[in-house]
Amino acid sequence: MVLLFTAGVTLLKIVEAKVIVCSPGRNFVTLKIITDQGIYGLGDATLNGREKAVVSYLEDYLCPALIGRDPQRIEDIWQFFYRGAYWRGGPVGMTALAAIDVALWDIKAKQAELPLYQLLGGRSRDGIMAYTHATGQDIDSTLDELARAVEQGYKAVRVQCGIPGIASTYGVPKNGKSYEPADADLPHECSWSTEKYLNYIPQLFEAARKQFGDELHLLHDVHHRLTPIEAARLGKEVEPFHLFWLEDCATAENQQSWKLIREHTTTPLAVGEVFNSIHCCRELIQNQLIDYIRSTITHAGGITHMRRIADLAALYHVRTGFHGATDLSPITMGAALHFDYWVPNFGIQEHMPHSEQMEQVFSHHYHFEGGYFTPGEAPGHGVDIDEKLAAKFPYKRACLPVNRLEDGTLWNW
Ligand code: CS2
Ligand code: MG
């Protein structure tokens, strides 16, 4: 039985879905869904270091099946590609699905002539607190960067620094350039020592608190390099410096293993930038093993799926803390800020500023002032792409590094 109640509703039809790949300083994959009424929506499909896999998934399988569909049926299209694929989830599939989902929300909000956050339920706050990064080769230069971030108005800063005796450390830029991990045609090999790291990092936070006092929020990203018991030690040792969060202190495929960390430290824990579905964090959330869920719109199935994760998290006092590195395009930043403006259990938003060149390709309406973002009032998510300019920056393969322990064993980067 097919019942159609269409009075007063303008029906739309998808007539084109195209993938735009560009590299204005780094690679971005953008999905543009165009309707017969001329309204179009944009979604970010960038999966750092694996961009072409998502391009193929979209171009070869999902885009052809979008043509002719009603873009207003976001939920049905989501289910069609999730359940309908038979092969569910995974970073490639969920990034592609997220791009479709965000583009469809963009279309719906543009059609309603409303900023996207209004469709989600309206704003829950006046501004969205964001944290930026302060990184340096040593403690002194890191503290100089921290002072710069504070001057720019940030109320929260992620602090990372080089470790004596380790040639290169995660998050620390080389030659004064801004940090970009996907920097080589083939994976660059780094070396890692857990012992040297664990012995040094508490000193960084002691120095930061001494110089900046208690009010500034300090964060730290371990980038999955510790085992749970090592993470427990670090969490415990930095307790006197009351971090806002300790991020990705261990891998989390075995969600129960986080119990060990939790039992030993009151340092708040954040995880999830590499997760792609609610099933990657269900046990972590339900057992209250974490405080912040870092999964974001572009890698976890879009607004439709992220909303389910956030709602589950709210039941267990877990708040959001969306990933916002520069390898997520301004489209993700725009969509994330609309979500952040609404979501009741918001925690914080990561912000790594995009370069001027990137912002010329992707114009946006979001705005930062005094430590807080607002998403802007333009209909949709408010981010657009200049396709002509984008075409001037062709794709260039760029891989993320790998990590080895000092004895040569492959480790987590
Ligand atoms: C990071 C990222 O922003 C973060 O917290 O962990 O820099 C991460 O390394 C990149 O997004 C990888 O693509
Ligand atoms: Mg991280």
mmCIF file of C-alpha atoms in Angstrom, residues 174-324:
data_model
loop_
_atom_site.group_PDB
_atom_site.id
_atom_site.type_symbol
_atom_site.label_atom_id
_atom_site.label_comp_id
_atom_site.label_asym_id
_atom_site.label_seq_id
_atom_site.Cartn_x
_atom_site.Cartn_y
_atom_site.Cartn_z
ATOM 1 C CA LYS A 174 58.055 20.078 12.159
ATOM 2 C CA ASN A 175 59.926 23.178 10.882
ATOM 3 C CA GLY A 176 57.497 25.699 12.327
ATOM 4 C CA LYS A 177 54.686 24.599 9.956
ATOM 5 C CA SER A 178 51.205 23.843 11.242
ATOM 6 C CA TYR A 179 50.799 20.183 12.239
ATOM 7 C CA GLU A 180 49.730 17.870 9.412
ATOM 8 C CA PRO A 181 50.200 14.164 10.103
ATOM 9 C CA ALA A 182 49.361 12.900 6.587
ATOM 10 C CA ASP A 183 52.602 14.207 5.170
ATOM 11 C CA ALA A 184 54.089 11.510 2.932
ATOM 12 C CA ASP A 185 53.331 9.563 -0.248
ATOM 13 C CA LEU A 186 53.988 6.361 1.718
ATOM 14 C CA PRO A 187 53.707 6.001 5.512
ATOM 15 C CA HIS A 188 56.541 7.672 7.319
ATOM 16 C CA GLU A 189 57.931 5.540 10.220
ATOM 17 C CA CYS A 190 58.136 7.111 13.684
ATOM 18 C CA SER A 191 59.666 5.716 16.839
ATOM 19 C CA TRP A 192 58.049 5.541 20.274
ATOM 20 C CA SER A 193 59.023 4.921 23.873
ATOM 21 C CA THR A 194 56.239 4.575 26.408
ATOM 22 C CA GLU A 195 58.717 4.816 29.282
ATOM 23 C CA LYS A 196 60.190 8.147 28.139
ATOM 24 C CA TYR A 197 56.718 9.531 27.491
ATOM 25 C CA LEU A 198 55.284 8.493 30.854
ATOM 26 C CA ASN A 199 58.239 9.914 32.736
ATOM 27 C CA TYR A 200 57.971 13.305 31.030
ATOM 28 C CA ILE A 201 54.324 14.263 30.480
ATOM 29 C CA PRO A 202 53.339 14.965 34.133
ATOM 30 C CA GLN A 203 56.087 17.643 34.183
ATOM 31 C CA LEU A 204 54.408 19.408 31.262
ATOM 32 C CA PHE A 205 51.123 19.704 33.136
ATOM 33 C CA GLU A 206 52.804 20.731 36.359
ATOM 34 C CA ALA A 207 54.536 23.577 34.495
ATOM 35 C CA ALA A 208 51.327 24.563 32.677
ATOM 36 C CA ARG A 209 49.315 24.814 35.896
ATOM 37 C CA LYS A 210 52.099 26.754 37.591
ATOM 38 C CA GLN A 211 52.164 29.364 34.831
ATOM 39 C CA PHE A 212 48.470 29.539 33.908
ATOM 40 C CA GLY A 213 46.645 28.831 37.158
ATOM 41 C CA ASP A 214 43.640 26.626 37.740
ATOM 42 C CA GLU A 215 40.931 28.111 35.583
ATOM 43 C CA LEU A 216 42.103 27.289 32.060
ATOM 44 C CA HIS A 217 40.874 23.920 30.771
ATOM 45 C CA LEU A 218 43.791 21.674 29.811
ATOM 46 C CA LEU A 219 43.431 18.595 27.608
ATOM 47 C CA HIS A 220 45.859 15.950 26.392
ATOM 48 C CA ASP A 221 45.775 13.362 23.572
ATOM 49 C CA VAL A 222 47.679 10.092 24.065
ATOM 50 C CA HIS A 223 46.714 8.900 20.566
ATOM 51 C CA HIS A 224 46.117 5.283 21.612
ATOM 52 C CA ARG A 225 49.705 4.605 22.676
ATOM 53 C CA LEU A 226 49.337 3.144 26.151
ATOM 54 C CA THR A 227 48.030 -0.120 27.525
ATOM 55 C CA PRO A 228 45.204 0.221 30.073
ATOM 56 C CA ILE A 229 47.485 -0.135 33.092
ATOM 57 C CA GLU A 230 49.924 2.437 31.686
ATOM 58 C CA ALA A 231 47.002 4.747 30.972
ATOM 59 C CA ALA A 232 45.845 4.270 34.564
ATOM 60 C CA ARG A 233 49.290 5.360 35.782
ATOM 61 C CA LEU A 234 49.246 8.492 33.625
ATOM 62 C CA GLY A 235 45.689 9.357 34.651
ATOM 63 C CA LYS A 236 46.663 9.054 38.292
ATOM 64 C CA GLU A 237 49.861 11.068 37.961
ATOM 65 C CA VAL A 238 48.166 14.014 36.263
ATOM 66 C CA GLU A 239 45.248 14.094 38.732
ATOM 67 C CA PRO A 240 46.746 17.038 40.694
ATOM 68 C CA PHE A 241 46.612 19.108 37.454
ATOM 69 C CA HIS A 242 42.908 18.312 36.915
ATOM 70 C CA LEU A 243 42.732 17.866 33.158
ATOM 71 C CA PHE A 244 39.498 18.559 31.321
ATOM 72 C CA TRP A 245 40.148 15.199 29.668
ATOM 73 C CA LEU A 246 42.739 12.593 28.791
ATOM 74 C CA GLU A 247 42.037 11.531 25.220
ATOM 75 C CA ASP A 248 42.457 8.142 23.536
ATOM 76 C CA CYS A 249 44.720 6.910 26.328
ATOM 77 C CA ALA A 250 44.419 3.334 24.995
ATOM 78 C CA THR A 251 42.817 1.515 22.098
ATOM 79 C CA ALA A 252 39.199 0.565 22.707
ATOM 80 C CA GLU A 253 38.302 -2.409 20.522
ATOM 81 C CA ASN A 254 38.060 -4.285 23.828
ATOM 82 C CA GLN A 255 35.715 -1.882 25.568
ATOM 83 C CA GLN A 256 35.744 -3.779 28.874
ATOM 84 C CA SER A 257 39.493 -3.250 29.170
ATOM 85 C CA TRP A 258 38.793 0.386 30.047
ATOM 86 C CA LYS A 259 37.444 -0.769 33.386
ATOM 87 C CA LEU A 260 41.044 -1.085 34.554
ATOM 88 C CA ILE A 261 41.777 2.553 33.690
ATOM 89 C CA ARG A 262 38.567 3.772 35.260
ATOM 90 C CA GLU A 263 39.162 1.953 38.520
ATOM 91 C CA HIS A 264 42.464 3.743 39.058
ATOM 92 C CA THR A 265 41.926 7.361 38.151
ATOM 93 C CA THR A 266 39.483 10.248 38.432
ATOM 94 C CA THR A 267 41.004 12.005 35.402
ATOM 95 C CA PRO A 268 38.108 12.359 32.920
ATOM 96 C CA LEU A 269 38.449 10.115 29.881
ATOM 97 C CA ALA A 270 37.577 10.884 26.249
ATOM 98 C CA VAL A 271 37.661 8.471 23.337
ATOM 99 C CA GLY A 272 36.095 7.759 19.983
ATOM 100 C CA GLU A 273 37.513 9.752 17.062
ATOM 101 C CA VAL A 274 38.175 6.476 15.219
ATOM 102 C CA PHE A 275 34.809 4.899 16.080
ATOM 103 C CA ASN A 276 32.215 4.691 13.353
ATOM 104 C CA SER A 277 29.086 3.447 15.100
ATOM 105 C CA ILE A 278 27.186 3.273 18.358
ATOM 106 C CA HIS A 279 28.371 -0.313 18.733
ATOM 107 C CA CYS A 280 31.995 0.862 19.059
ATOM 108 C CA CYS A 281 31.102 2.750 22.267
ATOM 109 C CA ARG A 282 27.967 1.101 23.656
ATOM 110 C CA GLU A 283 29.749 -0.755 26.472
ATOM 111 C CA LEU A 284 32.048 2.167 27.245
ATOM 112 C CA ILE A 285 28.992 4.365 27.675
ATOM 113 C CA GLN A 286 26.685 1.934 29.441
ATOM 114 C CA ASN A 287 29.350 1.004 31.984
ATOM 115 C CA GLN A 288 30.281 4.652 32.534
ATOM 116 C CA LEU A 289 33.880 3.958 31.571
ATOM 117 C CA ILE A 290 34.237 7.297 29.762
ATOM 118 C CA ASP A 291 33.189 10.914 30.241
ATOM 119 C CA TYR A 292 33.311 12.255 26.675
ATOM 120 C CA ILE A 293 32.497 10.619 23.363
ATOM 121 C CA ARG A 294 34.733 11.984 20.580
ATOM 122 C CA SER A 295 33.080 10.371 17.555
ATOM 123 C CA THR A 296 31.947 12.950 15.105
ATOM 124 C CA ILE A 297 29.418 13.401 12.379
ATOM 125 C CA THR A 298 31.634 12.679 9.389
ATOM 126 C CA HIS A 299 33.038 9.322 10.518
ATOM 127 C CA ALA A 300 30.060 8.012 12.470
ATOM 128 C CA GLY A 301 27.170 7.950 10.031
ATOM 129 C CA GLY A 302 26.181 11.607 10.005
ATOM 130 C CA ILE A 303 23.743 13.600 12.104
ATOM 131 C CA THR A 304 21.185 10.790 12.055
ATOM 132 C CA HIS A 305 23.516 8.301 13.728
ATOM 133 C CA MET A 306 25.430 10.756 15.935
ATOM 134 C CA ARG A 307 22.116 11.794 17.455
ATOM 135 C CA ARG A 308 21.555 8.196 18.591
ATOM 136 C CA ILE A 309 25.038 8.036 20.133
ATOM 137 C CA ALA A 310 24.543 11.364 21.941
ATOM 138 C CA ASP A 311 21.141 10.301 23.285
ATOM 139 C CA LEU A 312 22.548 7.032 24.632
ATOM 140 C CA ALA A 313 25.492 8.925 26.128
ATOM 141 C CA ALA A 314 23.152 11.377 27.905
ATOM 142 C CA LEU A 315 21.641 8.540 29.922
ATOM 143 C CA TYR A 316 25.057 7.778 31.419
ATOM 144 C CA HIS A 317 26.361 11.320 32.053
ATOM 145 C CA VAL A 318 28.638 11.120 29.018
ATOM 146 C CA ARG A 319 29.024 14.331 27.025
ATOM 147 C CA THR A 320 30.060 15.034 23.445
ATOM 148 C CA GLY A 321 33.510 16.250 22.412
ATOM 149 C CA PHE A 322 33.580 16.153 18.624
ATOM 150 C CA HIS A 323 36.791 15.500 16.751
ATOM 151 C CA GLY A 324 37.675 18.655 14.806
#
